[in-house]
Amino acid sequence: MSPFETCFKSSAVMLLLDFKSGAIVKANEAAIKFYGYTYDELCGMNISDITVYNSCVNLLNFNLKEVSSQHRIKDSSIRDIKIYNSIIQYDYKEINWAIIQDVSKEIRLKNKLKIFFRIVDDSDAMISISDMDRKITFLNKKMRKTYSIAEKANLSNFEIQDFYNNKGKIVSKLNITETKKRDFWKGENEMQNFDGTKIHVIQSGIVIKDITGSPEFTCITSIDISEKIEGELNSIKSEELYKSLFDTMNGFAYCKIIYENFKASDLEFIKVNKAFELQIGYKNIVGKRLSEIAPTFLEKEINLFSRCAYVANSGVSEIFETYAESVGLWLSISIQSLAKDHFILSFEVINDRKEKEKLIEGLLYRYHSLLEIASDGIHVLDKKGKIIEANESFCKMLGYSKNEIQLLNISDWDINWPKEELLKRISETISLKSIFQTKHIRKDGTVIDVEINAIGIHLDNKDYLYASARDITLRKENEKKIIESNFLLKKLNADLESFAFIASHDLKAPLNNVNGFLKLLNNKKENLSEDNKEVYLKYIQKSIDQMNILTTELLQYSRMGNNKDEFSKVNINEVMNSLKLTLAEPIQYNNAYICYTELPTIFANKTLIHELFMNLLNNALKYHDNKKQLEIEVGYTEQVNTHQFYIRDNGLGIASENLEKIFIMFKRLHTQSEYMGTGIGLALCKRIVESHEGKIWVESELGKGSTFYFTIRKLGHWGNHTTLQN
Ligand code: ADP
């Protein structure tokens, strides 16, 4: 047998192929076994019939020495193969001698290894492989990431110690160096990062051996358990904290109610803290009953005990403060129950606080008593003028109830200044104590004069104004009366002269008339006809009427000063509406046209204002020009400090030299026969306007009409002293 034939008989799979066509020329036993075909079948086939990739045929043509490929065997399964080619002379022909090696198993193993490495690489654990010289040969992704090592870094620069701190500082259960002789070990260890930070890991090591059984590599797997360890440490710490808190916090006892004949009669201490023992002054009380420790306490503080029993039974917590007489202490007690008949009692001795509270209570009581008995109106305002506190006197002074006054602001009662001005004054007074006078309006609309004594107080980072208000209306009135009486004394002579004048002239004239006609009637010598008698009697009647009017108006004038009506809000539209009704008869008689629009509401004496408008309208109606349609216009212009009104007519008008005279008492520009009158009306108007701190004047042109102007001082602009002007 030739060496070739000997080889051909070996167990290796061999085929002889036609060099050019790839036809199988000869197959050995091993090939028949491998491909599953009979010798004849196989020899009738071409290599391309069993090759999965046609390219392999081409590769054969190129006479490649070694080719990896895949062959399909008879049962259709595919095998990974390697073909080793050589060209030989066979039967005088050039023939391709192909030796086929089945490498399917190797490839599968390689694939498995690939998958295995991927798992290892992607693992959440840190995995390293080092050789027996302790040089690192492999680090998985996690490990490279933890140590910031690039994927393609040269691992031979590292020794295994660079990563693992083999001292096992914290809870290392196994010493890694010691177990090196073993094939496998497990334990806890510390790993140190290059920046010095340490992590705690669970570690397992495995020694990988070669075929001969000698150790080749060491593979170490580490799982970071730092967080878990930290958590454990924290819980250990918080437990310690809790224990220290438990012992240092207030008295705390976990107790159980003891029943005797179904009646709560005692309690047993199940757990107590040090503070509790310290506070009650007994040691080692756990497991003991209260009756054993302090029998009298149970008897004397039966109320406290029943409250504990109630909570233990009902589960309804209670927190309260009580005075324990048996020990002479004020206690703040909390009782809670988590399980039936059990309760947690904690208490704090609050004697100090109670004493302070009592002191403050006493102070507050005295402060409030003082506040309430004070006759002055004491009130506290915040910076915005809102009432914080007001005593009884202040409420009474303004006529509000305590509840009502709580809702008010200083601008609701102080009418001396507008709101912005008031707030400005508050800020000023807060920094500087001051005493001043002002005017307050009461709930019922009446106005009082007030003297304020105020001081600023800084409390809880806020500014307050403490003010004491004294009603000085009476004092003011008295002052006014003194001024008035001085004035009156001076005026008396003048008035007396006027009265003497009217008595001698205005009153005497009708009296003389009466006298004269009576004489004529009584003259028996003259034979008076009935007609004459009637005429004389008519004159007498007329004179008496005139005297009547005169005395009535004089009385009205003299009474004006005594008008006790208080100031209030007066709607001038309403005044005009009512006057149009009162004067309906002369308005109609004179065919007068009266116009007015949107008149204001003012703060004034209603009766006097009514009288004022009445007199001026009366005059406009009386002194009208018969040749014209009478038109009367009532109007208003707002001034800074005053309300200014006018009443304009298109009547007779007044000569310029008389414009001021007409306001003097009894001054008339017309005779009784022309126009009936007394000459008191405008003098009265002047007095009324002056009592409202205003002025009255007239603008007129004879034959064209007159405009009477007057002003009334606005609310909040009244002077501190009402001056009398003549
Ligand atoms: P009386 O009307 O009773 O005479 P008054 O004091 O009201 O008294 O008026 C004084 C005088 O002023 C009147 O007599 C009249 O001459 C004149 N007077 C008043 N009002 C007007 C008016 N509207 N137009 C013209 N004259 C007037």
Coordinates of C-alpha atoms in Angstrom, one line a residue, residues 135-593:
K135 CA -1.6 40.7 36.4
I136 CA -5.1 41.7 35.3
T137 CA -6.2 40.1 32.0
F138 CA -9.8 41.1 32.0
L139 CA -12.1 43.7 33.6
N140 CA -15.8 43.7 32.8
K141 CA -17.7 46.9 31.9
K142 CA -19.0 47.6 35.5
M143 CA -15.5 47.2 36.9
R144 CA -14.0 49.4 34.2
K145 CA -16.7 52.0 34.8
T146 CA -16.2 52.0 38.6
Y147 CA -12.5 52.5 38.1
S148 CA -12.8 54.8 35.0
I149 CA -10.7 52.5 32.9
A150 CA -11.1 52.9 29.1
E151 CA -12.3 49.8 27.1
K152 CA -9.1 49.5 25.3
A153 CA -6.8 50.4 28.1
N154 CA -3.7 48.3 28.6
L155 CA -4.7 46.0 31.5
S156 CA -1.2 44.7 32.0
N157 CA -0.4 47.9 33.7
F158 CA -2.6 46.8 36.6
E159 CA -2.0 44.4 39.4
I160 CA -5.0 42.8 41.1
Q161 CA -4.1 44.7 44.4
D162 CA -4.8 47.9 42.6
F163 CA -8.5 47.2 43.0
Y164 CA -9.0 44.9 45.9
N165 CA -8.1 46.0 49.5
N166 CA -7.4 42.6 50.8
K167 CA -7.4 43.7 54.4
G168 CA -11.2 43.3 54.6
K169 CA -11.6 46.1 57.0
I170 CA -15.3 46.2 57.9
V171 CA -16.9 42.8 58.0
S172 CA -14.6 40.6 56.1
K173 CA -15.4 37.1 57.0
L174 CA -12.7 35.4 55.0
N175 CA -9.2 36.5 54.3
I176 CA -8.7 36.4 50.6
T177 CA -4.9 35.9 50.7
E178 CA -5.2 33.0 52.9
T179 CA -7.8 31.2 50.8
K180 CA -5.8 31.6 47.7
K181 CA -4.8 28.0 47.7
R182 CA -8.4 27.1 47.5
D183 CA -10.3 26.9 44.2
F184 CA -13.2 29.0 45.4
W185 CA -13.9 31.5 48.1
K186 CA -16.5 33.9 49.2
G187 CA -16.6 36.9 51.6
E188 CA -17.1 40.5 52.2
N189 CA -14.4 43.0 51.4
E190 CA -13.6 46.6 50.8
M191 CA -12.6 47.9 47.4
Q192 CA -10.7 51.2 47.2
N193 CA -11.1 53.5 44.2
F194 CA -8.1 55.4 42.8
D195 CA -9.4 58.6 44.4
G196 CA -9.4 57.0 47.8
T197 CA -13.2 56.4 48.2
K198 CA -14.1 53.0 49.4
I199 CA -17.0 50.7 48.6
H200 CA -18.1 47.7 50.5
V201 CA -18.6 44.5 48.4
I202 CA -19.6 40.9 48.6
Q203 CA -16.9 38.9 46.8
S204 CA -16.4 35.5 45.3
G205 CA -13.2 34.2 43.8
I206 CA -12.6 31.2 41.5
V207 CA -9.3 29.7 40.3
I208 CA -9.5 28.6 36.7
K209 CA -7.1 25.7 35.9
D210 CA -5.5 24.5 32.7
I211 CA -5.9 21.0 31.2
T212 CA -3.1 19.8 33.3
G213 CA -4.8 21.0 36.4
S214 CA -2.5 23.8 37.3
P215 CA -4.0 27.2 38.2
E216 CA -4.0 29.5 35.2
F217 CA -6.4 32.4 36.1
T218 CA -8.2 33.9 39.1
C219 CA -11.7 35.3 38.5
I220 CA -13.1 37.6 41.1
T221 CA -16.7 38.8 41.2
S222 CA -17.7 41.7 43.5
I223 CA -21.1 43.1 44.2
D224 CA -21.3 46.6 45.7
I225 CA -23.3 46.5 49.0
S226 CA -22.2 49.9 50.3
E227 CA -25.8 51.3 50.2
K228 CA -27.1 48.4 52.1
I229 CA -24.4 48.7 54.7
E230 CA -25.0 52.4 55.0
G231 CA -28.7 51.7 55.5
E232 CA -27.9 49.2 58.2
L233 CA -25.5 51.7 59.8
N234 CA -28.1 54.4 59.7
S235 CA -30.7 52.2 61.2
I236 CA -28.2 51.2 63.9
K237 CA -27.6 54.9 64.4
S238 CA -31.3 55.8 64.5
E239 CA -31.9 53.1 67.0
E240 CA -29.2 54.5 69.2
L241 CA -30.7 58.0 68.7
Y242 CA -34.1 56.7 69.6
K243 CA -32.8 55.0 72.7
S244 CA -31.0 58.2 73.8
L245 CA -34.1 60.2 73.0
F246 CA -36.3 57.7 74.9
D247 CA -34.1 58.2 77.9
T248 CA -33.7 61.9 77.7
M249 CA -37.2 62.9 76.7
N250 CA -39.8 63.8 79.2
G251 CA -41.2 61.2 81.7
F252 CA -42.6 58.3 79.7
A253 CA -44.2 55.2 81.0
Y254 CA -45.9 52.3 79.3
C255 CA -48.5 50.9 81.7
K256 CA -51.2 48.4 82.1
I257 CA -54.4 48.8 84.0
I258 CA -55.0 46.2 86.8
Y259 CA -58.6 45.3 87.5
E260 CA -60.1 44.1 90.7
N261 CA -63.7 42.9 90.7
F262 CA -64.0 44.3 87.2
K263 CA -63.0 47.7 88.5
A264 CA -59.8 49.5 87.5
S265 CA -57.9 49.6 90.7
D266 CA -54.1 49.9 90.0
L267 CA -51.6 50.1 87.2
E268 CA -48.4 48.2 86.4
F269 CA -45.3 49.7 84.8
I270 CA -44.3 47.7 81.7
K271 CA -41.6 50.0 80.4
V272 CA -40.4 53.4 81.6
N273 CA -37.5 55.7 80.6
K274 CA -34.9 57.1 82.9
A275 CA -36.6 60.5 82.9
F276 CA -39.8 59.0 84.2
E277 CA -38.0 57.4 87.1
L278 CA -36.0 60.6 87.8
Q279 CA -39.2 62.7 87.7
I280 CA -41.2 60.5 90.0
G281 CA -38.2 59.8 92.2
Y282 CA -38.4 56.0 92.2
K283 CA -35.9 53.5 90.6
N284 CA -36.4 50.1 89.0
I285 CA -40.2 50.4 88.8
V286 CA -40.6 48.2 85.7
G287 CA -42.8 45.2 86.6
K288 CA -44.1 47.0 89.8
R289 CA -47.5 48.3 90.5
L290 CA -48.2 51.9 91.4
S291 CA -49.8 50.9 94.7
E292 CA -46.5 49.2 95.7
I293 CA -44.5 52.3 94.9
A294 CA -46.7 55.2 96.0
P295 CA -49.9 54.0 97.6
T296 CA -51.0 57.4 98.7
F297 CA -50.5 58.9 95.2
L298 CA -53.1 56.5 93.8
E299 CA -55.6 57.5 96.6
K300 CA -55.0 61.2 96.3
E301 CA -54.8 61.5 92.5
I302 CA -57.8 59.3 91.9
N303 CA -59.0 61.7 89.2
L304 CA -55.7 61.3 87.2
F305 CA -55.9 57.6 87.6
S306 CA -59.4 57.4 86.3
R307 CA -58.5 59.4 83.3
C308 CA -55.7 56.9 82.6
A309 CA -58.1 54.0 83.0
Y310 CA -60.6 55.8 80.7
V311 CA -58.0 56.3 77.9
A312 CA -56.7 52.7 78.3
N313 CA -60.3 51.4 78.0
S314 CA -61.6 53.7 75.3
G315 CA -58.5 54.4 73.2
V316 CA -59.4 58.1 73.1
S317 CA -56.2 60.1 73.8
E318 CA -56.1 62.9 76.2
I319 CA -53.7 65.8 76.6
F320 CA -54.3 68.2 79.6
E321 CA -52.7 70.2 82.3
T322 CA -53.5 69.6 85.9
Y323 CA -52.3 70.4 89.4
A324 CA -51.3 67.2 91.3
E325 CA -51.9 68.2 94.9
S326 CA -50.2 65.2 96.4
V327 CA -46.9 66.3 95.0
G328 CA -47.6 70.0 94.7
L329 CA -46.8 70.2 91.0
W330 CA -48.4 71.5 87.9
L331 CA -48.2 68.7 85.2
S332 CA -48.7 68.7 81.5
I333 CA -50.0 65.2 80.8
S334 CA -50.5 63.2 77.7
I335 CA -52.2 59.8 77.8
Q336 CA -52.5 57.6 74.7
S337 CA -53.5 54.0 74.3
L338 CA -52.4 51.7 71.5
A339 CA -53.8 48.4 73.0
K340 CA -56.7 47.7 75.2
D341 CA -56.0 48.3 78.9
H342 CA -52.6 49.6 78.1
F343 CA -51.6 53.2 77.9
I344 CA -48.6 55.4 77.5
L345 CA -48.3 58.2 80.0
S346 CA -45.9 61.1 79.5
F347 CA -45.7 64.2 81.6
E348 CA -43.8 67.3 82.0
V349 CA -43.5 69.5 85.2
I350 CA -44.7 72.9 84.1
N351 CA -44.5 74.8 87.4
D352 CA -42.3 77.5 86.0
R353 CA -44.5 78.1 83.0
K354 CA -47.6 78.1 85.2
E355 CA -46.1 80.7 87.5
K356 CA -45.3 82.9 84.5
E357 CA -48.7 82.4 83.1
K358 CA -50.3 83.4 86.4
L359 CA -48.1 86.5 86.5
I360 CA -49.1 87.5 82.9
E361 CA -52.7 86.7 83.7
G362 CA -52.6 89.0 86.7
L363 CA -50.9 91.7 84.7
L364 CA -53.4 91.3 81.9
Y365 CA -56.3 91.4 84.4
R366 CA -55.0 94.6 85.9
Y367 CA -54.4 96.1 82.5
H368 CA -57.9 95.3 81.3
S369 CA -59.5 96.5 84.6
L370 CA -57.6 99.8 84.2
L371 CA -58.7 100.0 80.6
E372 CA -62.3 99.4 81.4
I373 CA -62.6 101.8 84.4
A374 CA -60.8 104.5 82.6
S375 CA -63.1 107.4 81.7
D376 CA -61.1 108.3 78.7
G377 CA -61.6 106.4 75.5
I378 CA -58.6 104.3 75.2
H379 CA -57.9 102.6 71.9
V380 CA -55.1 100.8 70.1
L381 CA -54.6 101.3 66.4
D382 CA -52.3 99.6 63.9
K383 CA -50.3 101.5 61.3
K384 CA -53.2 101.4 58.9
G385 CA -55.6 103.0 61.4
K386 CA -57.5 99.8 62.1
I387 CA -58.8 99.3 65.7
I388 CA -56.9 96.6 67.6
E389 CA -58.5 97.2 71.0
A390 CA -60.9 99.7 72.4
N391 CA -62.2 100.2 76.0
E392 CA -65.8 100.6 77.1
S393 CA -65.5 104.4 77.3
F394 CA -64.2 104.7 73.7
C395 CA -67.1 102.6 72.5
K396 CA -69.6 104.8 74.4
M397 CA -67.9 108.0 73.3
L398 CA -68.5 107.0 69.6
G399 CA -71.8 105.2 70.3
Y400 CA -70.7 101.8 68.9
S401 CA -70.8 98.4 70.5
K402 CA -67.6 96.5 71.2
N403 CA -68.2 94.3 68.2
E404 CA -69.0 97.1 65.8
I405 CA -66.0 99.1 66.8
Q406 CA -63.6 96.2 66.0
L407 CA -64.5 96.7 62.3
L408 CA -63.7 100.4 62.2
N409 CA -60.8 102.4 60.9
I410 CA -59.8 105.8 62.3
S411 CA -61.0 107.4 59.1
D412 CA -64.5 106.2 60.0
W413 CA -64.7 108.5 63.1
D414 CA -62.0 111.2 62.8
I415 CA -63.5 113.9 60.5
N416 CA -60.8 116.4 60.9
W417 CA -58.5 115.1 58.2
P418 CA -58.8 113.0 55.1
K419 CA -57.6 109.3 55.4
E420 CA -54.1 109.8 53.9
E421 CA -53.5 112.7 56.3
L422 CA -54.7 110.6 59.2
L423 CA -52.4 107.7 58.3
K424 CA -49.5 110.1 57.9
R425 CA -50.2 111.5 61.4
I426 CA -50.3 108.0 62.9
S427 CA -46.8 107.2 61.6
E428 CA -45.6 110.5 62.9
T429 CA -47.2 110.0 66.3
I430 CA -45.8 106.5 66.5
S431 CA -42.3 107.9 66.6
L432 CA -43.2 111.0 68.7
K433 CA -45.7 111.2 71.5
S434 CA -48.3 113.9 70.9
I435 CA -51.3 115.6 72.3
F436 CA -53.8 117.3 69.9
Q437 CA -57.4 118.2 69.3
T438 CA -59.7 116.8 66.7
K439 CA -63.3 116.1 65.8
H440 CA -65.0 112.7 65.9
I441 CA -68.2 111.7 64.4
R442 CA -70.4 109.4 66.4
K443 CA -72.4 106.5 65.0
D444 CA -75.6 108.7 65.1
G445 CA -73.9 111.4 63.1
T446 CA -73.3 113.9 65.9
V447 CA -69.9 115.5 66.1
I448 CA -67.8 115.8 69.3
D449 CA -64.7 117.7 70.0
V450 CA -61.9 115.3 71.3
E451 CA -58.5 115.7 72.8
I452 CA -56.1 112.9 71.9
N453 CA -53.1 111.8 73.9
A454 CA -51.2 109.3 71.8
I455 CA -48.0 107.3 72.0
G456 CA -46.4 104.7 69.7
I457 CA -45.6 101.2 70.9
H458 CA -43.4 98.6 69.2
L459 CA -44.6 95.0 69.8
D460 CA -43.8 91.8 68.0
N461 CA -42.0 93.7 65.2
K462 CA -45.1 95.8 64.6
D463 CA -45.9 99.4 65.4
Y464 CA -49.1 100.4 67.2
L465 CA -50.6 103.6 68.4
Y466 CA -51.9 103.7 71.9
A467 CA -54.4 106.6 72.1
S468 CA -56.5 108.1 74.9
A469 CA -59.4 110.2 73.7
R470 CA -61.2 112.7 75.9
D471 CA -64.5 114.2 75.0
I472 CA -64.0 118.0 75.3
T473 CA -67.2 119.0 73.5
L474 CA -68.5 120.6 76.8
R475 CA -65.3 122.3 77.5
K476 CA -65.3 123.6 73.9
E477 CA -68.9 124.8 74.2
N478 CA -68.0 126.6 77.4
E479 CA -65.1 128.2 75.8
K480 CA -67.3 129.2 72.9
K481 CA -69.9 130.5 75.3
I482 CA -67.3 132.7 77.0
I483 CA -66.1 134.0 73.6
E484 CA -69.7 134.4 72.6
S485 CA -70.7 136.2 75.7
N486 CA -67.8 138.6 75.3
F487 CA -68.8 139.2 71.8
L488 CA -72.5 139.5 72.8
L489 CA -71.6 142.1 75.5
K490 CA -70.0 144.1 72.8
K491 CA -72.8 143.5 70.4
L492 CA -75.5 144.1 72.9
N493 CA -75.4 147.8 72.6
A494 CA -75.6 147.6 68.9
D495 CA -78.5 145.1 69.0
L496 CA -80.3 147.2 71.6
E497 CA -80.0 150.2 69.3
S498 CA -81.4 148.2 66.5
F499 CA -84.2 147.0 68.7
A500 CA -84.8 150.5 69.9
F501 CA -84.9 151.6 66.3
I502 CA -87.4 148.9 65.3
A503 CA -89.4 149.6 68.4
S504 CA -89.5 153.3 67.6
H505 CA -89.8 153.0 63.9
D506 CA -90.9 149.7 62.4
L507 CA -93.1 148.6 65.3
K508 CA -94.2 152.2 66.0
A509 CA -95.4 152.8 62.5
P510 CA -98.1 150.1 62.5
L511 CA -98.9 151.0 66.2
N512 CA -99.4 154.7 65.2
N513 CA -101.6 153.5 62.4
V514 CA -103.8 151.5 64.8
N515 CA -103.8 154.5 67.2
G516 CA -104.8 156.9 64.4
F517 CA -107.7 154.8 63.0
L518 CA -109.0 154.0 66.5
K519 CA -109.2 157.8 67.2
L520 CA -111.1 158.3 64.0
L521 CA -113.5 155.5 64.9
N522 CA -114.1 157.0 68.3
N523 CA -114.6 160.5 67.1
K524 CA -118.3 161.0 67.9
K525 CA -118.5 164.3 66.2
E526 CA -117.9 162.9 62.9
N527 CA -120.7 160.9 61.5
L528 CA -118.9 157.9 60.0
S529 CA -120.5 156.0 57.2
E530 CA -120.5 152.2 57.6
D531 CA -118.2 152.0 54.5
N532 CA -115.7 154.3 56.2
K533 CA -115.8 152.3 59.4
E534 CA -115.0 149.2 57.4
V535 CA -112.0 150.8 55.6
Y536 CA -110.6 152.0 59.0
L537 CA -111.1 148.6 60.5
K538 CA -109.2 147.0 57.5
Y539 CA -106.3 149.3 58.0
I540 CA -106.2 148.5 61.7
Q541 CA -106.2 144.7 60.8
K542 CA -103.4 145.2 58.3
S543 CA -101.2 147.1 60.8
I544 CA -101.7 144.4 63.4
D545 CA -100.8 141.7 60.8
Q546 CA -97.6 143.6 60.0
M547 CA -96.7 143.8 63.7
N548 CA -97.4 140.1 64.0
I549 CA -95.0 139.2 61.2
L550 CA -92.4 141.5 62.6
T551 CA -92.4 140.1 66.0
T552 CA -92.4 136.5 64.6
E553 CA -89.3 137.1 62.5
L554 CA -87.5 139.0 65.3
L555 CA -88.1 136.0 67.5
Q556 CA -86.8 133.7 64.9
Y557 CA -83.7 135.7 64.5
S558 CA -83.0 135.9 68.3
R559 CA -83.7 132.1 68.6
M560 CA -81.2 131.2 65.9
G561 CA -78.3 131.3 68.3
N562 CA -80.1 128.9 70.6
N563 CA -80.7 126.3 67.8
K564 CA -79.7 123.1 69.5
D565 CA -80.0 120.9 66.4
E566 CA -76.9 118.9 65.9
F567 CA -75.0 118.8 62.6
S568 CA -75.8 115.9 60.3
K569 CA -75.8 114.9 56.6
V570 CA -78.1 117.1 54.6
N571 CA -79.0 116.3 51.1
I572 CA -79.6 119.6 49.3
N573 CA -81.6 118.0 46.5
E574 CA -84.0 116.9 49.2
V575 CA -84.1 120.4 50.7
M576 CA -84.9 121.9 47.3
N577 CA -87.6 119.3 46.6
S578 CA -89.3 120.0 49.9
L579 CA -89.0 123.8 49.5
K580 CA -90.7 123.6 46.0
L581 CA -93.7 122.1 47.8
T582 CA -93.7 124.7 50.6
L583 CA -93.4 127.5 48.1
A584 CA -95.8 126.0 45.6
E585 CA -98.3 128.9 46.0
P586 CA -96.0 131.8 45.3
I587 CA -94.1 129.8 42.6
Q588 CA -97.4 129.2 40.8
Y589 CA -98.6 132.8 41.4
N590 CA -95.4 134.3 40.0
N591 CA -95.3 131.7 37.2
A592 CA -91.7 131.0 38.3
Y593 CA -89.4 128.5 36.6

